[in-house]
PDB file of N, CA and C in Angstrom:
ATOM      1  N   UNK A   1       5.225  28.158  -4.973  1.00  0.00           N
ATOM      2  CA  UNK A   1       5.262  26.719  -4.820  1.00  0.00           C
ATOM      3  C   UNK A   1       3.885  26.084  -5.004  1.00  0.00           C
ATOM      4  N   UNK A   2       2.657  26.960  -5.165  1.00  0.00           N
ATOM      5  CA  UNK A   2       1.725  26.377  -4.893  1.00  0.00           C
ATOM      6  C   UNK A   2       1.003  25.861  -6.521  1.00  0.00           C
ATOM      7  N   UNK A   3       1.981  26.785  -7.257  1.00  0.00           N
ATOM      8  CA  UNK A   3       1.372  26.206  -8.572  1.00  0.00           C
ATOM      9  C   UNK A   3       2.119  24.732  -9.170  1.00  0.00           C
ATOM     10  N   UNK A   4       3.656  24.660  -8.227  1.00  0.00           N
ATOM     11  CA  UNK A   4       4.146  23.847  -9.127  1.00  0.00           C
ATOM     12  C   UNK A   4       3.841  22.169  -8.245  1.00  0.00           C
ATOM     13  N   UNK A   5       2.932  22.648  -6.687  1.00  0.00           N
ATOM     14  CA  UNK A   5       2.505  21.422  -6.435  1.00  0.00           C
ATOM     15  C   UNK A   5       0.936  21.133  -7.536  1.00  0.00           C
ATOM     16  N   UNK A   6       0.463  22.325  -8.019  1.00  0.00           N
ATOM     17  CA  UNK A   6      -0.660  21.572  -8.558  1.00  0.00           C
ATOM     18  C   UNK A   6      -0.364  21.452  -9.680  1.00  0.00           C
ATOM     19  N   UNK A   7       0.718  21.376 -10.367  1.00  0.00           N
ATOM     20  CA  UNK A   7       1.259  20.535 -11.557  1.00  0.00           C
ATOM     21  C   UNK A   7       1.636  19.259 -11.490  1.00  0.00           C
ATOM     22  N   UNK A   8       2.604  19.058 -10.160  1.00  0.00           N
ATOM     23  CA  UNK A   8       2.636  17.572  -9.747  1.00  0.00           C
ATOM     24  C   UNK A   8       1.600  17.057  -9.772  1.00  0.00           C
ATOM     25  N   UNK A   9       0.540  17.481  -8.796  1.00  0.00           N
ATOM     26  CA  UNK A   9      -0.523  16.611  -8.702  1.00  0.00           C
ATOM     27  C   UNK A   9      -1.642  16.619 -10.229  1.00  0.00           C
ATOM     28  N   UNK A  10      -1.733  17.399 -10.958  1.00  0.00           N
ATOM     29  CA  UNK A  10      -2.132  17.212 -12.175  1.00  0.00           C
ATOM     30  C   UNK A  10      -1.549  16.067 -13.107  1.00  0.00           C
ATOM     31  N   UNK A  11      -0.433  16.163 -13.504  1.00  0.00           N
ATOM     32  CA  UNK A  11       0.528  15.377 -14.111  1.00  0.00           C
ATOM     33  C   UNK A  11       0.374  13.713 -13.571  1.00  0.00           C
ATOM     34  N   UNK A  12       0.708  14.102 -12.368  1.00  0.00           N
ATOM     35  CA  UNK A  12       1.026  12.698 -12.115  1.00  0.00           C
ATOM     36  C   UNK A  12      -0.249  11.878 -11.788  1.00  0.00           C
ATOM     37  N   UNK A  13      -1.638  12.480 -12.082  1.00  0.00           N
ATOM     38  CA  UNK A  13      -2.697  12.193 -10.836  1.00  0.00           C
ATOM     39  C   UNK A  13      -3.500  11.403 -12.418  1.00  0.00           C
ATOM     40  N   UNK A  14      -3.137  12.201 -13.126  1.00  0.00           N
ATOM     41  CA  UNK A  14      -3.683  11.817 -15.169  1.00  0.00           C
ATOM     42  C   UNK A  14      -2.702  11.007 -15.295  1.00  0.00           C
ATOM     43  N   UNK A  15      -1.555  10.427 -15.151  1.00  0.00           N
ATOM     44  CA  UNK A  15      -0.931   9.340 -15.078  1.00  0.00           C
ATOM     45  C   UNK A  15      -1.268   8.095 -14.320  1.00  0.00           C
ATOM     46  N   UNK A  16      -1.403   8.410 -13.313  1.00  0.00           N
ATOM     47  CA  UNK A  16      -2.003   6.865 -12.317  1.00  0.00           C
ATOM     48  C   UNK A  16      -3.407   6.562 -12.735  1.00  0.00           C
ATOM     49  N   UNK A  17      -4.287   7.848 -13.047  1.00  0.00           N
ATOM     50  CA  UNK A  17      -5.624   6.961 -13.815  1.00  0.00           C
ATOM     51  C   UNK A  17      -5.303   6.156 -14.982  1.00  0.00           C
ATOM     52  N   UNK A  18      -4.506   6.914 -16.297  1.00  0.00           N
ATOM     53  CA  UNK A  18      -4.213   6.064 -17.217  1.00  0.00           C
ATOM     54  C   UNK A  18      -3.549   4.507 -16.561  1.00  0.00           C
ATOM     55  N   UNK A  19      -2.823   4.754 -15.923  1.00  0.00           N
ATOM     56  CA  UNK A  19      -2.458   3.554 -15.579  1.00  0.00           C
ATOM     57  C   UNK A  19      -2.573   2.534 -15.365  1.00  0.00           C
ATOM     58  N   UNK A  20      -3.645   2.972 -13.686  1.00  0.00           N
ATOM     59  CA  UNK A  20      -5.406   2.115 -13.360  1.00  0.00           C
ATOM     60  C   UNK A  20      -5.923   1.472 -14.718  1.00  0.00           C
ATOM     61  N   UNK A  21      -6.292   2.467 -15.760  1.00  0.00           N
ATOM     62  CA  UNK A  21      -6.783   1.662 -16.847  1.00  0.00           C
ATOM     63  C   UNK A  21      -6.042   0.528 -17.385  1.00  0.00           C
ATOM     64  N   UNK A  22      -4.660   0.325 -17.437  1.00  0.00           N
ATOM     65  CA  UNK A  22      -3.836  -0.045 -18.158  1.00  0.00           C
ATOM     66  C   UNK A  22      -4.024  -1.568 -17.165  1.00  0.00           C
ATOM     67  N   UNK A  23      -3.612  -1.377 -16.110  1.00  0.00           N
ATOM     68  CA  UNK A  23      -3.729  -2.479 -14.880  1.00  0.00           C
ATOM     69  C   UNK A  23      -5.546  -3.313 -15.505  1.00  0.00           C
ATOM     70  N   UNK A  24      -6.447  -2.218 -14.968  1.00  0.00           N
ATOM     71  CA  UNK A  24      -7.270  -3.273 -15.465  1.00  0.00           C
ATOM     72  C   UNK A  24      -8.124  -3.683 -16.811  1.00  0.00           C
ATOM     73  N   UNK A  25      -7.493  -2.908 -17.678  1.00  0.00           N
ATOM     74  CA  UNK A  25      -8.006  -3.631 -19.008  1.00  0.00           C
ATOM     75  C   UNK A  25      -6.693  -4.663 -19.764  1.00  0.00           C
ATOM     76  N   UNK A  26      -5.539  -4.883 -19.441  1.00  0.00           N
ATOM     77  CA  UNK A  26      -5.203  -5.927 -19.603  1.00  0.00           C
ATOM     78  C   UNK A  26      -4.320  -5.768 -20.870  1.00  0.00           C
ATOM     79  N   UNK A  27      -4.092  -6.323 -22.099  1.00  0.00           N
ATOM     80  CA  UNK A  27      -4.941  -7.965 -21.611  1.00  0.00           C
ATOM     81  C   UNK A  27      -4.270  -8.887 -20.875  1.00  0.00           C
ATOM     82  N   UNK A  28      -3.025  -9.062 -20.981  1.00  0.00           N
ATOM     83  CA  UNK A  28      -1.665  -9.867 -20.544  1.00  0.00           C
ATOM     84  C   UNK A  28      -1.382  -9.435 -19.300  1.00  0.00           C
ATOM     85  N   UNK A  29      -1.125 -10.605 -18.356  1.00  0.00           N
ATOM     86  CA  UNK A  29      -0.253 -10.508 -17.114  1.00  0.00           C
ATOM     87  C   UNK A  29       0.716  -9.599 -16.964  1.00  0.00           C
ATOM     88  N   UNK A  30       1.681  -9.859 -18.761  1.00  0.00           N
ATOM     89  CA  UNK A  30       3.202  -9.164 -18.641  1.00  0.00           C
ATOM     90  C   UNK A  30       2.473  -7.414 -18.151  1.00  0.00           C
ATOM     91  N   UNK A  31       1.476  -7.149 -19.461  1.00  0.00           N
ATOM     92  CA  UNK A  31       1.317  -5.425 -19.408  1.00  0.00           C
ATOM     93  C   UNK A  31       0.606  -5.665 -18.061  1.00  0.00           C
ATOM     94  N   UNK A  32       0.042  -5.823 -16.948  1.00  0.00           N
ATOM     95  CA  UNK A  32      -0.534  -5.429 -16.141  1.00  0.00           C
ATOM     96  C   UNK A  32       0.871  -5.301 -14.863  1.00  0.00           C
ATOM     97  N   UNK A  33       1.700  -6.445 -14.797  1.00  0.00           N
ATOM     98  CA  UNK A  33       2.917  -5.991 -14.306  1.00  0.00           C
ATOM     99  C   UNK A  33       3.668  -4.658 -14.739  1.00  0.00           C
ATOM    100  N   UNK A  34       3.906  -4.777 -15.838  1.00  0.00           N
ATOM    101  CA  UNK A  34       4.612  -3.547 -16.492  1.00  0.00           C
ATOM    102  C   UNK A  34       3.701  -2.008 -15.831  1.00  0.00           C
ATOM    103  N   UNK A  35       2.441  -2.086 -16.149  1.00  0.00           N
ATOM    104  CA  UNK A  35       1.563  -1.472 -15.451  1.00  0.00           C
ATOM    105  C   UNK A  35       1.873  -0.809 -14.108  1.00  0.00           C
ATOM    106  N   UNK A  36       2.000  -2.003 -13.106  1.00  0.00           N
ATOM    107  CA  UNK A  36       1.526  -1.882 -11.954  1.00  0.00           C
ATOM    108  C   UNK A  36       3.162  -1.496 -11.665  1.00  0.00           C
ATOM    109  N   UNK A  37       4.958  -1.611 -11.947  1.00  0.00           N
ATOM    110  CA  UNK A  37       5.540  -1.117 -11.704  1.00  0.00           C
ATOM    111  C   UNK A  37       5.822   0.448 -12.248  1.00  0.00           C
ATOM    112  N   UNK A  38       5.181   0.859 -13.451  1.00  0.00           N
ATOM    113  CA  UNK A  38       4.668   2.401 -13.681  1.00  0.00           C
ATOM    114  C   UNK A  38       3.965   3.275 -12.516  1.00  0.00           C
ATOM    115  N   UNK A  39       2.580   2.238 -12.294  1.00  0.00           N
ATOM    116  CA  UNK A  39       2.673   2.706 -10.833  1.00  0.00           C
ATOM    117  C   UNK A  39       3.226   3.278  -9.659  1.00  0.00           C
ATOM    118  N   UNK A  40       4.037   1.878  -8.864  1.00  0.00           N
ATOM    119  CA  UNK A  40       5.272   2.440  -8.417  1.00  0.00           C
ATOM    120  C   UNK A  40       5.684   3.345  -8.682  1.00  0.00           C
ATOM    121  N   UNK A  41       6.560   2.989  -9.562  1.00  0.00           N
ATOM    122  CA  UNK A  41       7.125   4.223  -9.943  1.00  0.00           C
ATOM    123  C   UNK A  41       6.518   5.654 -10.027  1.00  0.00           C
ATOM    124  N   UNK A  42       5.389   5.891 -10.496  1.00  0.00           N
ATOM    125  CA  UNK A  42       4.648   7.346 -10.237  1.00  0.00           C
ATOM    126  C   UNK A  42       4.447   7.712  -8.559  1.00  0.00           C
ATOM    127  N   UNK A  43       4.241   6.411  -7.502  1.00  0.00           N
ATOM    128  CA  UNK A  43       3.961   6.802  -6.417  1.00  0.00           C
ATOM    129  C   UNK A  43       5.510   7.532  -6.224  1.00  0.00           C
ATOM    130  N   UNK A  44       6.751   6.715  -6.170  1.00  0.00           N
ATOM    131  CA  UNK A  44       8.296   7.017  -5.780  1.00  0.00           C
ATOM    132  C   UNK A  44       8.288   8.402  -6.087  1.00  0.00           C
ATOM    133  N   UNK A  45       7.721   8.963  -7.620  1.00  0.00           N
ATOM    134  CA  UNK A  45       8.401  10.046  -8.048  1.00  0.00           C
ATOM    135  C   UNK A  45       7.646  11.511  -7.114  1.00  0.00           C
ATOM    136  N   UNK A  46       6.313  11.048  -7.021  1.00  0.00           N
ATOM    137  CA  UNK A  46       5.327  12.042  -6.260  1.00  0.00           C
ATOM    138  C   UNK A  46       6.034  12.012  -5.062  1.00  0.00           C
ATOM    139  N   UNK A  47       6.431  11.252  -4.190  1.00  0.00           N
ATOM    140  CA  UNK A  47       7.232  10.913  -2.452  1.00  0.00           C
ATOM    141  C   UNK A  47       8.388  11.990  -2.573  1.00  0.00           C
ATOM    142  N   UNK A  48       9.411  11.472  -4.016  1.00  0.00           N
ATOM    143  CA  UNK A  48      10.388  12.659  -4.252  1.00  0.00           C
ATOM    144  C   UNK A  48      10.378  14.233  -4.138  1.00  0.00           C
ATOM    145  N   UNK A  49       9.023  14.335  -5.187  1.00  0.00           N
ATOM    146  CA  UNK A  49       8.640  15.504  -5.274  1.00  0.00           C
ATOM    147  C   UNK A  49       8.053  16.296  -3.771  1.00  0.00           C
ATOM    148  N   UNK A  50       8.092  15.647  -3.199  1.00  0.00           N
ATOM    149  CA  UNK A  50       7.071  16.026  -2.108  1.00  0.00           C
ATOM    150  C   UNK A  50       8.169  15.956  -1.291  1.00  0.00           C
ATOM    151  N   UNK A  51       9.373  14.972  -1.080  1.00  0.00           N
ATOM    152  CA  UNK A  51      10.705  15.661  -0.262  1.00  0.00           C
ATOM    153  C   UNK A  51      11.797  16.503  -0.468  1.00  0.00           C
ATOM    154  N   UNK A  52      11.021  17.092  -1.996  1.00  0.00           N
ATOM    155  CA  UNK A  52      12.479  18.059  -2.289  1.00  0.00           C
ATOM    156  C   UNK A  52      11.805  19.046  -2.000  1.00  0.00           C
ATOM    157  N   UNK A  53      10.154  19.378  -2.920  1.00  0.00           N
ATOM    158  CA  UNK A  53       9.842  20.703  -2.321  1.00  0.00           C
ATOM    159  C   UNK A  53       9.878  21.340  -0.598  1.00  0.00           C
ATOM    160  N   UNK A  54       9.415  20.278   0.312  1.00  0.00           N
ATOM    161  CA  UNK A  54       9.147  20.544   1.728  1.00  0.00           C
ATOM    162  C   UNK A  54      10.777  20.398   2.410  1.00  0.00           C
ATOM    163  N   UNK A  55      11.794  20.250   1.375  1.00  0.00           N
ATOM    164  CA  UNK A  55      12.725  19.945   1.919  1.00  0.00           C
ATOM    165  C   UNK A  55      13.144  18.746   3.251  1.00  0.00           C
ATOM    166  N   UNK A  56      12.537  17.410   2.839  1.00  0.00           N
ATOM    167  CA  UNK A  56      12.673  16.245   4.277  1.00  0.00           C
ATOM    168  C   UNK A  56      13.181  15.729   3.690  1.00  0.00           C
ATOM    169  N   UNK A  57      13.685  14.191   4.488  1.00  0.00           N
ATOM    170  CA  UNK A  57      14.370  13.430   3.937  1.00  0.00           C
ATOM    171  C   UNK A  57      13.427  11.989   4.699  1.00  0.00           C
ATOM    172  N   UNK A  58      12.583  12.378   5.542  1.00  0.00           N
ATOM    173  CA  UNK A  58      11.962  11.279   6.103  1.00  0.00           C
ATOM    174  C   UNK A  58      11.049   9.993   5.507  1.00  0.00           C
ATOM    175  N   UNK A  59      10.725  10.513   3.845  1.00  0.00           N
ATOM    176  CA  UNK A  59      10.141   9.460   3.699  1.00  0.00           C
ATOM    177  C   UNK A  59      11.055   8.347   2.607  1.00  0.00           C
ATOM    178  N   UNK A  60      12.448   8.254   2.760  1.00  0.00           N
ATOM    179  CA  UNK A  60      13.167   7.666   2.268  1.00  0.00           C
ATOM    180  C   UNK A  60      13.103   5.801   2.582  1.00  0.00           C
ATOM    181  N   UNK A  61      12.702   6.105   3.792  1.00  0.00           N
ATOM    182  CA  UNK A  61      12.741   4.573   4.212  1.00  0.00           C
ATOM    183  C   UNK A  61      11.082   3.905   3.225  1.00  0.00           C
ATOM    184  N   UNK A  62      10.201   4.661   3.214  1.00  0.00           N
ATOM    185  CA  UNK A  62       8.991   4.499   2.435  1.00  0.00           C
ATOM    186  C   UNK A  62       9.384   4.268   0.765  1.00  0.00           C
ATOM    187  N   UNK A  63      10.240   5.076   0.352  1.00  0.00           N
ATOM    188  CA  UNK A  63      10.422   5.036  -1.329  1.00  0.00           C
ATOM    189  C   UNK A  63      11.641   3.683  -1.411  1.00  0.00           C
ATOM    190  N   UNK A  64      12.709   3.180  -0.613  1.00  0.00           N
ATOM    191  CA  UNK A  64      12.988   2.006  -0.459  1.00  0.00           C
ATOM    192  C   UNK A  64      12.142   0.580  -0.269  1.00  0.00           C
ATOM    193  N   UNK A  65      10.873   1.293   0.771  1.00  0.00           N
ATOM    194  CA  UNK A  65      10.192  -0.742   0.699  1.00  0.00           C
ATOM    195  C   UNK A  65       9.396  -0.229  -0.493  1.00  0.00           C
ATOM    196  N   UNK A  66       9.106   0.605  -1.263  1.00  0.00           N
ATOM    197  CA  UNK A  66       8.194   0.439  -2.279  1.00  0.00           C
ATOM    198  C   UNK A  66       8.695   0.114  -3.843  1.00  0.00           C
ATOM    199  N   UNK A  67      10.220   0.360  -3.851  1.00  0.00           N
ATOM    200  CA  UNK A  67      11.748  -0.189  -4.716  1.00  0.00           C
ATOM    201  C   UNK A  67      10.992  -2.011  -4.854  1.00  0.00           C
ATOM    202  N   UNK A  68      11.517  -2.067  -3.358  1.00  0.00           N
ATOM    203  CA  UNK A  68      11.942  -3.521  -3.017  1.00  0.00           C
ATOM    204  C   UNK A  68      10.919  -4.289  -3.204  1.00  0.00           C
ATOM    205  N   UNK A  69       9.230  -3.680  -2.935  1.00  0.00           N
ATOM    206  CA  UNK A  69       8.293  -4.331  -3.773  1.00  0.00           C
ATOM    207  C   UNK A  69       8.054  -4.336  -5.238  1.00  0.00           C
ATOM    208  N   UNK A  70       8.618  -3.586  -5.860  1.00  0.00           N
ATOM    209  CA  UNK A  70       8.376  -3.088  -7.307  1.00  0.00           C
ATOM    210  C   UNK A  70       9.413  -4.378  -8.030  1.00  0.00           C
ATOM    211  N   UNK A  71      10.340  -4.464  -7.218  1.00  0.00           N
ATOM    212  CA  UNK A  71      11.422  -5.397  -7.872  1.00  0.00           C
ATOM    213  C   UNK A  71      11.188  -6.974  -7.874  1.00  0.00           C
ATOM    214  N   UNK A  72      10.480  -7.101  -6.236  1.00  0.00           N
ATOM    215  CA  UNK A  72      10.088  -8.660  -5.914  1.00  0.00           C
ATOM    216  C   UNK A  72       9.111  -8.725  -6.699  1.00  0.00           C
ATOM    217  N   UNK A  73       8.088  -8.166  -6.878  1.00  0.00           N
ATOM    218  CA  UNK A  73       7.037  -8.708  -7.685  1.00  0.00           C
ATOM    219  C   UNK A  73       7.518  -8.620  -8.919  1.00  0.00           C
ATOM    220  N   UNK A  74       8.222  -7.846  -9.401  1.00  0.00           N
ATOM    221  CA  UNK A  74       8.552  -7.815 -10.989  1.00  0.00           C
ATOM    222  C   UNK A  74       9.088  -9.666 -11.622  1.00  0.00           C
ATOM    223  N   UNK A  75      10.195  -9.594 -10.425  1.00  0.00           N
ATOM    224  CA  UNK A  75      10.875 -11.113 -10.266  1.00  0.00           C
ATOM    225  C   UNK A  75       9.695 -12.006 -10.257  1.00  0.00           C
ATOM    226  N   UNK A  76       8.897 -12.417  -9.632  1.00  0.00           N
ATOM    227  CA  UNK A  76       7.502 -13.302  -9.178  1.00  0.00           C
ATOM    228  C   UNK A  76       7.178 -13.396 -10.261  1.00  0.00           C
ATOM    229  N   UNK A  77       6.603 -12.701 -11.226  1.00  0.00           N
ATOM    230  CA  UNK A  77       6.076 -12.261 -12.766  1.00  0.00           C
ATOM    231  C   UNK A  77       6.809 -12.929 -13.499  1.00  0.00           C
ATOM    232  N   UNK A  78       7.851 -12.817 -13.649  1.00  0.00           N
ATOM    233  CA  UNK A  78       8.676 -13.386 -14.586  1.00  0.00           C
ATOM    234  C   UNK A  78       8.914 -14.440 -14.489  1.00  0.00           C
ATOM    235  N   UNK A  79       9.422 -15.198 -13.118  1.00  0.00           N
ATOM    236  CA  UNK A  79       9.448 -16.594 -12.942  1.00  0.00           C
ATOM    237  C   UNK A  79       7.830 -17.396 -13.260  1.00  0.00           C
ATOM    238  N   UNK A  80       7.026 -16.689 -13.073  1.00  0.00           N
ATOM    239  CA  UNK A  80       5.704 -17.380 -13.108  1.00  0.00           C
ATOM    240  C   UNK A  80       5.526 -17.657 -14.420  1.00  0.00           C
ATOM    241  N   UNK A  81       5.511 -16.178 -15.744  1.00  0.00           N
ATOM    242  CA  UNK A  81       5.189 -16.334 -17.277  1.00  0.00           C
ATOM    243  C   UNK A  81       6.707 -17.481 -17.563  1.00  0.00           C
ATOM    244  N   UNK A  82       7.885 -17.626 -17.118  1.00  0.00           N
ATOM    245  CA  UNK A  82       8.558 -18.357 -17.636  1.00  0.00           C
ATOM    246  C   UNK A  82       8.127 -20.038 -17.574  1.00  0.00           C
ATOM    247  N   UNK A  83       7.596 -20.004 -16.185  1.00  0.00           N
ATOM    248  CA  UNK A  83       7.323 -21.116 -15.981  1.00  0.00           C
ATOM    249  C   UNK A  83       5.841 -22.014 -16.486  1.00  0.00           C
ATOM    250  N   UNK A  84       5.543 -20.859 -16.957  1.00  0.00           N
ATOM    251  CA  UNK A  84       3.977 -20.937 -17.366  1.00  0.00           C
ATOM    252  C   UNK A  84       4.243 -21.679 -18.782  1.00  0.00           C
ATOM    253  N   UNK A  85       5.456 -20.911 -19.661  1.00  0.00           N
ATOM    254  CA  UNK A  85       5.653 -20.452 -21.171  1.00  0.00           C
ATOM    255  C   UNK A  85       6.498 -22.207 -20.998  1.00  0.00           C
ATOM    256  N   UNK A  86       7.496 -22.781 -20.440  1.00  0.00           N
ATOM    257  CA  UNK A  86       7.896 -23.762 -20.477  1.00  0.00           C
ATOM    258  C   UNK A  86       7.097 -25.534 -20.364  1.00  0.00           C
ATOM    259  N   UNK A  87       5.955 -25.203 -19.559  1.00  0.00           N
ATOM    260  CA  UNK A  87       5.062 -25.812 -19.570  1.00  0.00           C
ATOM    261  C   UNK A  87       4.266 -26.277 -20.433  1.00  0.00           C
ATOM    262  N   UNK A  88       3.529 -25.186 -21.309  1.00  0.00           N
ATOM    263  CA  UNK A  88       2.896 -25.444 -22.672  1.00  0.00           C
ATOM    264  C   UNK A  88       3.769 -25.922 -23.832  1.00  0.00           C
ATOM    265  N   UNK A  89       3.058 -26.739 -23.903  1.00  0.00           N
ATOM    266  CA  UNK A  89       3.316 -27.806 -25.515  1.00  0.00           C
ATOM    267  C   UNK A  89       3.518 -27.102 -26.440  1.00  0.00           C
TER     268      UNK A  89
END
């Protein structure tokens, strides 16, 4: 087990830096959202990985509020560029 946690954490650890980059070099709001729910999403999948190998189920309530933020802000984003995009002449 000990090699296939340091594959998770390899994999996924060169993913969230790319990511980081992605978040802050930009250029657009949309890609830095898009970004930042990749994010998420890499944290959810590492939480997974980490309750199937140890076999728990405890951090379920954690990979739900981090859903429910991934989704509200996604929503926020979109209403904002829509409202932004309707505005301009």
């Amino acid at each position: 087990m000990d090699w296939l946690m340091m594959a998770i954490v390899v994999v996924f650890g060169l993913a969230a830096v790319l990511t980081v980059v992605r978040i802050i070099r930009g250029p657009s709001i949309l890609d830095r959202a898009v970004a930042s729910d990749v994010l998420l999403t890499e944290v959810m999948c590492v939480l997974g990985a980490e309750m199937a190998i140890n076999g728990h189920t405890r951090s379920i309530p954690v990979l739900l509020i981090i859903a429910a933020v991934g989704v509200f802000g996604s929503i926020a984003v979109a209403r904002y560029v829509a409202r932004r995009d309707n505005t301009t002449p």
